[in-house]
Each structure stands twice: as C-alpha cells, then as structure tokens.
Amino acid sequence: MQLIRQTFRDQMNLYVFVAVLFIVGVVFGALMVNALSLEQQQELSSYVGNFIHTMDSKTTSAHVQTFWQSAFDYLKWVALIWILGLSVVGLPFILVLDFIKGVLIGFTVGLLAGQFSWKGLLFALASIAPQNMIAIPVLFIVSVAAISFSLYMIRSRVMMKRNFTMKQPFLTYMTLTTTMAVVLLGIAAFETWVSPTLMQWVAPMLPEVALKH
C-alpha cells in the first residue's frame, strides 16, 4: 500500500489525465446508444433480460467457470497494458485502452438508462458500479505505472546517461502490476458470486424482465 500511495503522489498529473480520458470515453459511449436503431436497442434489451434469467439456473461448476472467464478478461486487459508499457511505441495504445474501457462502461449504462430510465440506472448501480469502483482505480494505477515506465525508457534513450538503471524501475513496475492483478482476482470473485445476487434483487423492477417471471 505504501508503494501505491507513493506512486499516486508522484504521478498525480498522469492520474488526472488518464481519468479525464476515461470520463470522455464514458460520455462518448453513452452518446453511442443514441446512434443505435430502435431494433438494435430492443435486441440488446432482450439480451439483458435473458442474461439475468440465466443467473437463476447457474450451478456451482458454472460459477467457477464464470469466475475464471471474468478473471481471464481482467488479467488479459492488465497484461496487455503491462506489455505495452515495456515498449516506447506502446504508450499511445495504453491511452486508447483506457478510452475504450470508458466507452464500454458508458455504452452499457447509457443503454440501460435509455431502455429502462431511472430503473435502468438503478440496475447499473447494482450490476456495474460495485466491482468497477475498484476495477477502474486498478486500471488507472496499472495504466499510469505503464506510462511512467515507458516515459522512463524514453528519457533513458534520449539522454543516454550512464546513471540510468532499468532494474529498480522494472521491479517496481512488475511488483505494482502483479499486486493489481491479485486485486482483480478478488474483483472477479465478487463479480461471480455477489453481483448476480444484486442483479436479481433489482431485476424485477425492469419491465421486460418482470414480464418473464
């Protein structure tokens, strides 16, 4: 935790930049919903209803499979950012990934709000907000660490100073990313065993879902 706090203080400007980029992505994703045709919106709404109903019938083995799938998705995202941080040319792609993550969340929330109004927002708070309250800061931490390491490599190559060492920055980068990966495993567990319960509590409020019960 001390490492995380120190990194946050030293890289405040980068955190602000990444956060703003993410928020722009959220707004863009929410606006994308308006570009969908009525038929496309109805199909997605129906998919949401079917997804909720599958929660009731999941067995223990299915939950385990869901956990590993969720964990793989999270770790794949972090691994991609980590790899991009190891290369100088990967820096802009890290920012693109942060923007895309914002777009995905904004689109999901915008779709639910557009189809179910305030009830859709309530469902989004139950199904999306809890895990993302931790997952998004983790994404910011990993992204800023990757950007910082990439910038460090750029400075070392441009300035060509002998006192530049890659060992300690790389170990710090690796330790921080690994720690965040472990946190994401906990988020995947929450998403697998807790989020479905929250969604089932709120689901009856959604008209299309309530009709199917």
mmCIF file with all atom_site columns, C-alpha atoms in Angstrom:
data_model
loop_
_atom_site.group_PDB
_atom_site.id
_atom_site.type_symbol
_atom_site.label_atom_id
_atom_site.label_alt_id
_atom_site.label_comp_id
_atom_site.label_asym_id
_atom_site.label_entity_id
_atom_site.label_seq_id
_atom_site.pdbx_PDB_ins_code
_atom_site.Cartn_x
_atom_site.Cartn_y
_atom_site.Cartn_z
_atom_site.occupancy
_atom_site.B_iso_or_equiv
_atom_site.pdbx_formal_charge
_atom_site.auth_seq_id
_atom_site.auth_comp_id
_atom_site.auth_asym_id
_atom_site.auth_atom_id
_atom_site.pdbx_PDB_model_num
ATOM 1   C CA . MET A 1 1   ? 0.000   0.000   0.000   1.00 0.00 ? 1   MET A CA 1
ATOM 2   C CA . GLN A 1 2   ? 2.904   2.359   0.704   1.00 0.00 ? 2   GLN A CA 1
ATOM 3   C CA . LEU A 1 3   ? 4.166   1.767   -2.832  1.00 0.00 ? 3   LEU A CA 1
ATOM 4   C CA . ILE A 1 4   ? 0.760   2.605   -4.268  1.00 0.00 ? 4   ILE A CA 1
ATOM 5   C CA . ARG A 1 5   ? 0.407   5.807   -2.215  1.00 0.00 ? 5   ARG A CA 1
ATOM 6   C CA . GLN A 1 6   ? 3.895   6.979   -3.201  1.00 0.00 ? 6   GLN A CA 1
ATOM 7   C CA . THR A 1 7   ? 3.223   6.278   -6.867  1.00 0.00 ? 7   THR A CA 1
ATOM 8   C CA . PHE A 1 8   ? -0.069  8.173   -6.684  1.00 0.00 ? 8   PHE A CA 1
ATOM 9   C CA . ARG A 1 9   ? 1.574   11.261  -5.192  1.00 0.00 ? 9   ARG A CA 1
ATOM 10  C CA . ASP A 1 10  ? 4.433   11.271  -7.708  1.00 0.00 ? 10  ASP A CA 1
ATOM 11  C CA . GLN A 1 11  ? 2.230   10.761  -10.751 1.00 0.00 ? 11  GLN A CA 1
ATOM 12  C CA . MET A 1 12  ? -0.795  12.905  -9.907  1.00 0.00 ? 12  MET A CA 1
ATOM 13  C CA . ASN A 1 13  ? -0.798  14.665  -13.293 1.00 0.00 ? 13  ASN A CA 1
ATOM 14  C CA . LEU A 1 14  ? -0.852  11.355  -15.134 1.00 0.00 ? 14  LEU A CA 1
ATOM 15  C CA . TYR A 1 15  ? -3.713  10.100  -12.979 1.00 0.00 ? 15  TYR A CA 1
ATOM 16  C CA . VAL A 1 16  ? -5.728  13.212  -13.776 1.00 0.00 ? 16  VAL A CA 1
ATOM 17  C CA . PHE A 1 17  ? -5.012  12.845  -17.492 1.00 0.00 ? 17  PHE A CA 1
ATOM 18  C CA . VAL A 1 18  ? -5.990  9.163   -17.566 1.00 0.00 ? 18  VAL A CA 1
ATOM 19  C CA . ALA A 1 19  ? -9.122  9.859   -15.515 1.00 0.00 ? 19  ALA A CA 1
ATOM 20  C CA . VAL A 1 20  ? -10.220 12.641  -17.873 1.00 0.00 ? 20  VAL A CA 1
ATOM 21  C CA . LEU A 1 21  ? -9.595  10.398  -20.882 1.00 0.00 ? 21  LEU A CA 1
ATOM 22  C CA . PHE A 1 22  ? -11.660 7.654   -19.269 1.00 0.00 ? 22  PHE A CA 1
ATOM 23  C CA . ILE A 1 23  ? -14.526 10.059  -18.489 1.00 0.00 ? 23  ILE A CA 1
ATOM 24  C CA . VAL A 1 24  ? -14.512 11.287  -22.090 1.00 0.00 ? 24  VAL A CA 1
ATOM 25  C CA . GLY A 1 25  ? -14.787 7.646   -23.138 1.00 0.00 ? 25  GLY A CA 1
ATOM 26  C CA . VAL A 1 26  ? -17.760 7.137   -20.798 1.00 0.00 ? 26  VAL A CA 1
ATOM 27  C CA . VAL A 1 27  ? -19.554 10.162  -22.278 1.00 0.00 ? 27  VAL A CA 1
ATOM 28  C CA . PHE A 1 28  ? -18.773 9.017   -25.818 1.00 0.00 ? 28  PHE A CA 1
ATOM 29  C CA . GLY A 1 29  ? -20.055 5.510   -25.057 1.00 0.00 ? 29  GLY A CA 1
ATOM 30  C CA . ALA A 1 30  ? -23.279 6.864   -23.580 1.00 0.00 ? 30  ALA A CA 1
ATOM 31  C CA . LEU A 1 31  ? -23.850 9.012   -26.683 1.00 0.00 ? 31  LEU A CA 1
ATOM 32  C CA . MET A 1 32  ? -23.251 5.999   -28.929 1.00 0.00 ? 32  MET A CA 1
ATOM 33  C CA . VAL A 1 33  ? -26.509 4.476   -27.667 1.00 0.00 ? 33  VAL A CA 1
ATOM 34  C CA . ASN A 1 34  ? -28.427 7.207   -29.500 1.00 0.00 ? 34  ASN A CA 1
ATOM 35  C CA . ALA A 1 35  ? -26.827 6.083   -32.752 1.00 0.00 ? 35  ALA A CA 1
ATOM 36  C CA . LEU A 1 36  ? -28.414 2.621   -32.467 1.00 0.00 ? 36  LEU A CA 1
ATOM 37  C CA . SER A 1 37  ? -31.609 1.870   -34.327 1.00 0.00 ? 37  SER A CA 1
ATOM 38  C CA . LEU A 1 38  ? -34.747 1.044   -32.334 1.00 0.00 ? 38  LEU A CA 1
ATOM 39  C CA . GLU A 1 39  ? -34.478 -2.588  -33.412 1.00 0.00 ? 39  GLU A CA 1
ATOM 40  C CA . GLN A 1 40  ? -30.871 -2.817  -32.203 1.00 0.00 ? 40  GLN A CA 1
ATOM 41  C CA . GLN A 1 41  ? -31.817 -1.294  -28.853 1.00 0.00 ? 41  GLN A CA 1
ATOM 42  C CA . GLN A 1 42  ? -34.669 -3.765  -28.435 1.00 0.00 ? 42  GLN A CA 1
ATOM 43  C CA . GLU A 1 43  ? -32.397 -6.700  -29.264 1.00 0.00 ? 43  GLU A CA 1
ATOM 44  C CA . LEU A 1 44  ? -29.849 -5.576  -26.686 1.00 0.00 ? 44  LEU A CA 1
ATOM 45  C CA . SER A 1 45  ? -32.618 -5.043  -24.134 1.00 0.00 ? 45  SER A CA 1
ATOM 46  C CA . SER A 1 46  ? -33.852 -8.584  -24.758 1.00 0.00 ? 46  SER A CA 1
ATOM 47  C CA . TYR A 1 47  ? -30.302 -9.879  -24.328 1.00 0.00 ? 47  TYR A CA 1
ATOM 48  C CA . VAL A 1 48  ? -30.085 -8.156  -20.927 1.00 0.00 ? 48  VAL A CA 1
ATOM 49  C CA . GLY A 1 49  ? -33.307 -9.872  -19.842 1.00 0.00 ? 49  GLY A CA 1
ATOM 50  C CA . ASN A 1 50  ? -32.101 -13.299 -20.985 1.00 0.00 ? 50  ASN A CA 1
ATOM 51  C CA . PHE A 1 51  ? -28.780 -12.771 -19.246 1.00 0.00 ? 51  PHE A CA 1
ATOM 52  C CA . ILE A 1 52  ? -30.489 -12.000 -15.949 1.00 0.00 ? 52  ILE A CA 1
ATOM 53  C CA . HIS A 1 53  ? -32.629 -15.128 -16.146 1.00 0.00 ? 53  HIS A CA 1
ATOM 54  C CA . THR A 1 54  ? -29.593 -17.357 -16.668 1.00 0.00 ? 54  THR A CA 1
ATOM 55  C CA . MET A 1 55  ? -28.334 -16.243 -13.247 1.00 0.00 ? 55  MET A CA 1
ATOM 56  C CA . ASP A 1 56  ? -31.045 -18.256 -11.507 1.00 0.00 ? 56  ASP A CA 1
ATOM 57  C CA . SER A 1 57  ? -30.098 -21.551 -13.133 1.00 0.00 ? 57  SER A CA 1
ATOM 58  C CA . LYS A 1 58  ? -26.329 -21.441 -12.707 1.00 0.00 ? 58  LYS A CA 1
ATOM 59  C CA . THR A 1 59  ? -24.721 -24.373 -10.906 1.00 0.00 ? 59  THR A CA 1
ATOM 60  C CA . THR A 1 60  ? -21.567 -24.315 -8.794  1.00 0.00 ? 60  THR A CA 1
ATOM 61  C CA . SER A 1 61  ? -19.463 -25.522 -11.713 1.00 0.00 ? 61  SER A CA 1
ATOM 62  C CA . ALA A 1 62  ? -20.947 -22.795 -13.891 1.00 0.00 ? 62  ALA A CA 1
ATOM 63  C CA . HIS A 1 63  ? -19.999 -20.173 -11.293 1.00 0.00 ? 63  HIS A CA 1
ATOM 64  C CA . VAL A 1 64  ? -16.436 -21.471 -11.223 1.00 0.00 ? 64  VAL A CA 1
ATOM 65  C CA . GLN A 1 65  ? -16.294 -21.260 -14.999 1.00 0.00 ? 65  GLN A CA 1
ATOM 66  C CA . THR A 1 66  ? -17.691 -17.735 -14.867 1.00 0.00 ? 66  THR A CA 1
ATOM 67  C CA . PHE A 1 67  ? -15.062 -16.764 -12.291 1.00 0.00 ? 67  PHE A CA 1
ATOM 68  C CA . TRP A 1 68  ? -12.173 -17.941 -14.441 1.00 0.00 ? 68  TRP A CA 1
ATOM 69  C CA . GLN A 1 69  ? -13.644 -16.279 -17.509 1.00 0.00 ? 69  GLN A CA 1
ATOM 70  C CA . SER A 1 70  ? -14.026 -12.998 -15.630 1.00 0.00 ? 70  SER A CA 1
ATOM 71  C CA . ALA A 1 71  ? -10.535 -13.326 -14.137 1.00 0.00 ? 71  ALA A CA 1
ATOM 72  C CA . PHE A 1 72  ? -9.097  -14.049 -17.588 1.00 0.00 ? 72  PHE A CA 1
ATOM 73  C CA . ASP A 1 73  ? -10.784 -10.951 -19.033 1.00 0.00 ? 73  ASP A CA 1
ATOM 74  C CA . TYR A 1 74  ? -9.394  -8.732  -16.267 1.00 0.00 ? 74  TYR A CA 1
ATOM 75  C CA . LEU A 1 75  ? -5.903  -10.224 -16.370 1.00 0.00 ? 75  LEU A CA 1
ATOM 76  C CA . LYS A 1 76  ? -5.809  -10.077 -20.163 1.00 0.00 ? 76  LYS A CA 1
ATOM 77  C CA . TRP A 1 77  ? -6.522  -6.342  -20.002 1.00 0.00 ? 77  TRP A CA 1
ATOM 78  C CA . VAL A 1 78  ? -3.815  -5.762  -17.390 1.00 0.00 ? 78  VAL A CA 1
ATOM 79  C CA . ALA A 1 79  ? -1.303  -7.975  -19.213 1.00 0.00 ? 79  ALA A CA 1
ATOM 80  C CA . LEU A 1 80  ? -1.852  -6.038  -22.440 1.00 0.00 ? 80  LEU A CA 1
ATOM 81  C CA . ILE A 1 81  ? -1.258  -2.715  -20.679 1.00 0.00 ? 81  ILE A CA 1
ATOM 82  C CA . TRP A 1 82  ? 1.837   -4.150  -18.963 1.00 0.00 ? 82  TRP A CA 1
ATOM 83  C CA . ILE A 1 83  ? 3.292   -5.340  -22.265 1.00 0.00 ? 83  ILE A CA 1
ATOM 84  C CA . LEU A 1 84  ? 2.575   -2.014  -23.952 1.00 0.00 ? 84  LEU A CA 1
ATOM 85  C CA . GLY A 1 85  ? 4.358   -0.272  -21.079 1.00 0.00 ? 85  GLY A CA 1
ATOM 86  C CA . LEU A 1 86  ? 7.516   -2.227  -21.876 1.00 0.00 ? 86  LEU A CA 1
ATOM 87  C CA . SER A 1 87  ? 7.769   -0.641  -25.318 1.00 0.00 ? 87  SER A CA 1
ATOM 88  C CA . VAL A 1 88  ? 8.140   3.018   -26.209 1.00 0.00 ? 88  VAL A CA 1
ATOM 89  C CA . VAL A 1 89  ? 5.681   2.752   -29.111 1.00 0.00 ? 89  VAL A CA 1
ATOM 90  C CA . GLY A 1 90  ? 3.044   1.197   -26.833 1.00 0.00 ? 90  GLY A CA 1
ATOM 91  C CA . LEU A 1 91  ? 2.403   4.373   -24.834 1.00 0.00 ? 91  LEU A CA 1
ATOM 92  C CA . PRO A 1 92  ? -0.407  5.814   -27.007 1.00 0.00 ? 92  PRO A CA 1
ATOM 93  C CA . PHE A 1 93  ? -2.114  2.417   -27.142 1.00 0.00 ? 93  PHE A CA 1
ATOM 94  C CA . ILE A 1 94  ? -2.360  2.411   -23.339 1.00 0.00 ? 94  ILE A CA 1
ATOM 95  C CA . LEU A 1 95  ? -4.359  5.621   -23.561 1.00 0.00 ? 95  LEU A CA 1
ATOM 96  C CA . VAL A 1 96  ? -6.532  4.087   -26.279 1.00 0.00 ? 96  VAL A CA 1
ATOM 97  C CA . LEU A 1 97  ? -7.332  1.125   -23.995 1.00 0.00 ? 97  LEU A CA 1
ATOM 98  C CA . ASP A 1 98  ? -8.337  3.471   -21.168 1.00 0.00 ? 98  ASP A CA 1
ATOM 99  C CA . PHE A 1 99  ? -10.608 5.354   -23.550 1.00 0.00 ? 99  PHE A CA 1
ATOM 100 C CA . ILE A 1 100 ? -12.161 2.108   -24.841 1.00 0.00 ? 100 ILE A CA 1
ATOM 101 C CA . LYS A 1 101 ? -12.819 0.937   -21.276 1.00 0.00 ? 101 LYS A CA 1
ATOM 102 C CA . GLY A 1 102 ? -14.686 4.169   -20.633 1.00 0.00 ? 102 GLY A CA 1
ATOM 103 C CA . VAL A 1 103 ? -16.664 3.732   -23.857 1.00 0.00 ? 103 VAL A CA 1
ATOM 104 C CA . LEU A 1 104 ? -17.729 0.207   -22.870 1.00 0.00 ? 104 LEU A CA 1
ATOM 105 C CA . ILE A 1 105 ? -18.969 1.297   -19.453 1.00 0.00 ? 105 ILE A CA 1
ATOM 106 C CA . GLY A 1 106 ? -20.645 4.423   -20.811 1.00 0.00 ? 106 GLY A CA 1
ATOM 107 C CA . PHE A 1 107 ? -22.396 2.427   -23.523 1.00 0.00 ? 107 PHE A CA 1
ATOM 108 C CA . THR A 1 108 ? -23.681 -0.174  -21.047 1.00 0.00 ? 108 THR A CA 1
ATOM 109 C CA . VAL A 1 109 ? -25.006 2.408   -18.598 1.00 0.00 ? 109 VAL A CA 1
ATOM 110 C CA . GLY A 1 110 ? -26.429 4.513   -21.421 1.00 0.00 ? 110 GLY A CA 1
ATOM 111 C CA . LEU A 1 111 ? -28.243 1.502   -22.878 1.00 0.00 ? 111 LEU A CA 1
ATOM 112 C CA . LEU A 1 112 ? -29.798 0.558   -19.541 1.00 0.00 ? 112 LEU A CA 1
ATOM 113 C CA . ALA A 1 113 ? -30.822 4.140   -18.839 1.00 0.00 ? 113 ALA A CA 1
ATOM 114 C CA . GLY A 1 114 ? -32.224 4.574   -22.339 1.00 0.00 ? 114 GLY A CA 1
ATOM 115 C CA . GLN A 1 115 ? -34.318 1.407   -22.152 1.00 0.00 ? 115 GLN A CA 1
ATOM 116 C CA . PHE A 1 116 ? -35.429 1.459   -18.504 1.00 0.00 ? 116 PHE A CA 1
ATOM 117 C CA . SER A 1 117 ? -34.946 5.141   -17.447 1.00 0.00 ? 117 SER A CA 1
ATOM 118 C CA . TRP A 1 118 ? -34.149 5.525   -13.711 1.00 0.00 ? 118 TRP A CA 1
ATOM 119 C CA . LYS A 1 119 ? -34.777 1.821   -13.099 1.00 0.00 ? 119 LYS A CA 1
ATOM 120 C CA . GLY A 1 120 ? -32.044 1.079   -15.616 1.00 0.00 ? 120 GLY A CA 1
ATOM 121 C CA . LEU A 1 121 ? -29.700 3.382   -13.730 1.00 0.00 ? 121 LEU A CA 1
ATOM 122 C CA . LEU A 1 122 ? -30.544 1.565   -10.510 1.00 0.00 ? 122 LEU A CA 1
ATOM 123 C CA . PHE A 1 123 ? -29.806 -1.758  -12.199 1.00 0.00 ? 123 PHE A CA 1
ATOM 124 C CA . ALA A 1 124 ? -26.494 -0.343  -13.477 1.00 0.00 ? 124 ALA A CA 1
ATOM 125 C CA . LEU A 1 125 ? -25.601 0.715   -9.939  1.00 0.00 ? 125 LEU A CA 1
ATOM 126 C CA . ALA A 1 126 ? -26.259 -2.844  -8.733  1.00 0.00 ? 126 ALA A CA 1
ATOM 127 C CA . SER A 1 127 ? -24.629 -4.735  -11.591 1.00 0.00 ? 127 SER A CA 1
ATOM 128 C CA . ILE A 1 128 ? -21.815 -2.494  -12.843 1.00 0.00 ? 128 ILE A CA 1
ATOM 129 C CA . ALA A 1 129 ? -20.881 0.062   -10.202 1.00 0.00 ? 129 ALA A CA 1
ATOM 130 C CA . PRO A 1 130 ? -19.780 -2.151  -7.241  1.00 0.00 ? 130 PRO A CA 1
ATOM 131 C CA . GLN A 1 131 ? -16.918 -4.015  -8.947  1.00 0.00 ? 131 GLN A CA 1
ATOM 132 C CA . ASN A 1 132 ? -15.919 -1.058  -11.114 1.00 0.00 ? 132 ASN A CA 1
ATOM 133 C CA . MET A 1 133 ? -15.492 1.151   -8.051  1.00 0.00 ? 133 MET A CA 1
ATOM 134 C CA . ILE A 1 134 ? -12.328 -0.885  -7.513  1.00 0.00 ? 134 ILE A CA 1
ATOM 135 C CA . ALA A 1 135 ? -11.602 -2.150  -11.027 1.00 0.00 ? 135 ALA A CA 1
ATOM 136 C CA . ILE A 1 136 ? -11.405 1.351   -12.540 1.00 0.00 ? 136 ILE A CA 1
ATOM 137 C CA . PRO A 1 137 ? -8.881  2.690   -9.980  1.00 0.00 ? 137 PRO A CA 1
ATOM 138 C CA . VAL A 1 138 ? -6.867  -0.500  -10.552 1.00 0.00 ? 138 VAL A CA 1
ATOM 139 C CA . LEU A 1 139 ? -6.934  0.223   -14.274 1.00 0.00 ? 139 LEU A CA 1
ATOM 140 C CA . PHE A 1 140 ? -5.731  3.764   -13.597 1.00 0.00 ? 140 PHE A CA 1
ATOM 141 C CA . ILE A 1 141 ? -2.891  2.530   -11.382 1.00 0.00 ? 141 ILE A CA 1
ATOM 142 C CA . VAL A 1 142 ? -1.715  -0.038  -13.927 1.00 0.00 ? 142 VAL A CA 1
ATOM 143 C CA . SER A 1 143 ? -2.024  2.430   -16.800 1.00 0.00 ? 143 SER A CA 1
ATOM 144 C CA . VAL A 1 144 ? -0.093  5.192   -15.027 1.00 0.00 ? 144 VAL A CA 1
ATOM 145 C CA . ALA A 1 145 ? 2.598   2.708   -13.993 1.00 0.00 ? 145 ALA A CA 1
ATOM 146 C CA . ALA A 1 146 ? 2.914   1.563   -17.611 1.00 0.00 ? 146 ALA A CA 1
ATOM 147 C CA . ILE A 1 147 ? 3.030   5.140   -18.921 1.00 0.00 ? 147 ILE A CA 1
ATOM 148 C CA . SER A 1 148 ? 5.615   6.117   -16.304 1.00 0.00 ? 148 SER A CA 1
ATOM 149 C CA . PHE A 1 149 ? 7.843   3.167   -17.144 1.00 0.00 ? 149 PHE A CA 1
ATOM 150 C CA . SER A 1 150 ? 7.530   3.880   -20.858 1.00 0.00 ? 150 SER A CA 1
ATOM 151 C CA . LEU A 1 151 ? 8.437   7.551   -20.306 1.00 0.00 ? 151 LEU A CA 1
ATOM 152 C CA . TYR A 1 152 ? 11.396  6.466   -18.183 1.00 0.00 ? 152 TYR A CA 1
ATOM 153 C CA . MET A 1 153 ? 12.685  4.334   -21.067 1.00 0.00 ? 153 MET A CA 1
ATOM 154 C CA . ILE A 1 154 ? 12.210  7.241   -23.484 1.00 0.00 ? 154 ILE A CA 1
ATOM 155 C CA . ARG A 1 155 ? 14.223  9.559   -21.221 1.00 0.00 ? 155 ARG A CA 1
ATOM 156 C CA . SER A 1 156 ? 16.958  6.960   -20.785 1.00 0.00 ? 156 SER A CA 1
ATOM 157 C CA . ARG A 1 157 ? 17.318  6.519   -24.534 1.00 0.00 ? 157 ARG A CA 1
ATOM 158 C CA . VAL A 1 158 ? 17.159  10.207  -25.396 1.00 0.00 ? 158 VAL A CA 1
ATOM 159 C CA . MET A 1 159 ? 19.525  11.427  -22.680 1.00 0.00 ? 159 MET A CA 1
ATOM 160 C CA . MET A 1 160 ? 21.826  8.397   -22.906 1.00 0.00 ? 160 MET A CA 1
ATOM 161 C CA . LYS A 1 161 ? 23.097  8.824   -19.348 1.00 0.00 ? 161 LYS A CA 1
ATOM 162 C CA . ARG A 1 162 ? 25.073  6.046   -17.712 1.00 0.00 ? 162 ARG A CA 1
ATOM 163 C CA . ASN A 1 163 ? 23.375  6.509   -14.335 1.00 0.00 ? 163 ASN A CA 1
ATOM 164 C CA . PHE A 1 164 ? 20.044  5.330   -15.764 1.00 0.00 ? 164 PHE A CA 1
ATOM 165 C CA . THR A 1 165 ? 19.264  1.874   -14.473 1.00 0.00 ? 165 THR A CA 1
ATOM 166 C CA . MET A 1 166 ? 16.362  -0.289  -15.595 1.00 0.00 ? 166 MET A CA 1
ATOM 167 C CA . LYS A 1 167 ? 16.424  -2.894  -12.825 1.00 0.00 ? 167 LYS A CA 1
ATOM 168 C CA . GLN A 1 168 ? 14.742  -0.981  -9.980  1.00 0.00 ? 168 GLN A CA 1
ATOM 169 C CA . PRO A 1 169 ? 12.089  0.759   -12.125 1.00 0.00 ? 169 PRO A CA 1
ATOM 170 C CA . PHE A 1 170 ? 11.260  -2.566  -13.773 1.00 0.00 ? 170 PHE A CA 1
ATOM 171 C CA . LEU A 1 171 ? 10.951  -4.360  -10.427 1.00 0.00 ? 171 LEU A CA 1
ATOM 172 C CA . THR A 1 172 ? 8.697   -1.585  -9.121  1.00 0.00 ? 172 THR A CA 1
ATOM 173 C CA . TYR A 1 173 ? 6.600   -1.750  -12.279 1.00 0.00 ? 173 TYR A CA 1
ATOM 174 C CA . MET A 1 174 ? 6.382   -5.529  -12.085 1.00 0.00 ? 174 MET A CA 1
ATOM 175 C CA . THR A 1 175 ? 5.500   -5.548  -8.365  1.00 0.00 ? 175 THR A CA 1
ATOM 176 C CA . LEU A 1 176 ? 2.783   -2.948  -8.760  1.00 0.00 ? 176 LEU A CA 1
ATOM 177 C CA . THR A 1 177 ? 1.220   -4.698  -11.750 1.00 0.00 ? 177 THR A CA 1
ATOM 178 C CA . THR A 1 178 ? 1.288   -8.086  -10.013 1.00 0.00 ? 178 THR A CA 1
ATOM 179 C CA . THR A 1 179 ? -0.359  -6.606  -6.907  1.00 0.00 ? 179 THR A CA 1
ATOM 180 C CA . MET A 1 180 ? -3.121  -5.086  -9.016  1.00 0.00 ? 180 MET A CA 1
ATOM 181 C CA . ALA A 1 181 ? -3.596  -8.422  -10.810 1.00 0.00 ? 181 ALA A CA 1
ATOM 182 C CA . VAL A 1 182 ? -4.232  -10.106 -7.458  1.00 0.00 ? 182 VAL A CA 1
ATOM 183 C CA . VAL A 1 183 ? -6.766  -7.399  -6.583  1.00 0.00 ? 183 VAL A CA 1
ATOM 184 C CA . LEU A 1 184 ? -8.522  -8.079  -9.879  1.00 0.00 ? 184 LEU A CA 1
ATOM 185 C CA . LEU A 1 185 ? -8.887  -11.747 -8.945  1.00 0.00 ? 185 LEU A CA 1
ATOM 186 C CA . GLY A 1 186 ? -10.834 -10.608 -5.903  1.00 0.00 ? 186 GLY A CA 1
ATOM 187 C CA . ILE A 1 187 ? -12.982 -8.389  -8.115  1.00 0.00 ? 187 ILE A CA 1
ATOM 188 C CA . ALA A 1 188 ? -13.655 -11.348 -10.420 1.00 0.00 ? 188 ALA A CA 1
ATOM 189 C CA . ALA A 1 189 ? -14.836 -13.361 -7.403  1.00 0.00 ? 189 ALA A CA 1
ATOM 190 C CA . PHE A 1 190 ? -17.152 -10.524 -6.354  1.00 0.00 ? 190 PHE A CA 1
ATOM 191 C CA . GLU A 1 191 ? -18.499 -10.262 -9.883  1.00 0.00 ? 191 GLU A CA 1
ATOM 192 C CA . THR A 1 192 ? -19.158 -14.020 -9.964  1.00 0.00 ? 192 THR A CA 1
ATOM 193 C CA . TRP A 1 193 ? -20.784 -14.656 -6.591  1.00 0.00 ? 193 TRP A CA 1
ATOM 194 C CA . VAL A 1 194 ? -22.081 -11.288 -5.336  1.00 0.00 ? 194 VAL A CA 1
ATOM 195 C CA . SER A 1 195 ? -23.090 -9.256  -8.401  1.00 0.00 ? 195 SER A CA 1
ATOM 196 C CA . PRO A 1 196 ? -25.671 -11.827 -9.632  1.00 0.00 ? 196 PRO A CA 1
ATOM 197 C CA . THR A 1 197 ? -27.469 -11.578 -6.287  1.00 0.00 ? 197 THR A CA 1
ATOM 198 C CA . LEU A 1 198 ? -27.557 -7.791  -6.519  1.00 0.00 ? 198 LEU A CA 1
ATOM 199 C CA . MET A 1 199 ? -28.870 -8.002  -10.067 1.00 0.00 ? 199 MET A CA 1
ATOM 200 C CA . GLN A 1 200 ? -31.616 -10.447 -9.067  1.00 0.00 ? 200 GLN A CA 1
ATOM 201 C CA . TRP A 1 201 ? -32.799 -8.043  -6.364  1.00 0.00 ? 201 TRP A CA 1
ATOM 202 C CA . VAL A 1 202 ? -33.148 -5.180  -8.829  1.00 0.00 ? 202 VAL A CA 1
ATOM 203 C CA . ALA A 1 203 ? -34.179 -7.166  -11.940 1.00 0.00 ? 203 ALA A CA 1
ATOM 204 C CA . PRO A 1 204 ? -37.943 -7.376  -11.129 1.00 0.00 ? 204 PRO A CA 1
ATOM 205 C CA . MET A 1 205 ? -38.087 -3.581  -11.423 1.00 0.00 ? 205 MET A CA 1
ATOM 206 C CA . LEU A 1 206 ? -37.212 -3.777  -15.135 1.00 0.00 ? 206 LEU A CA 1
ATOM 207 C CA . PRO A 1 207 ? -40.430 -4.120  -17.181 1.00 0.00 ? 207 PRO A CA 1
ATOM 208 C CA . GLU A 1 208 ? -39.145 -6.581  -19.807 1.00 0.00 ? 208 GLU A CA 1
ATOM 209 C CA . VAL A 1 209 ? -37.598 -8.795  -17.143 1.00 0.00 ? 209 VAL A CA 1
ATOM 210 C CA . ALA A 1 210 ? -40.588 -8.671  -14.811 1.00 0.00 ? 210 ALA A CA 1
ATOM 211 C CA . LEU A 1 211 ? -42.876 -9.894  -17.598 1.00 0.00 ? 211 LEU A CA 1
ATOM 212 C CA . LYS A 1 212 ? -40.807 -13.047 -17.977 1.00 0.00 ? 212 LYS A CA 1
ATOM 213 C CA . HIS A 1 213 ? -41.093 -14.075 -14.308 1.00 0.00 ? 213 HIS A CA 1
#
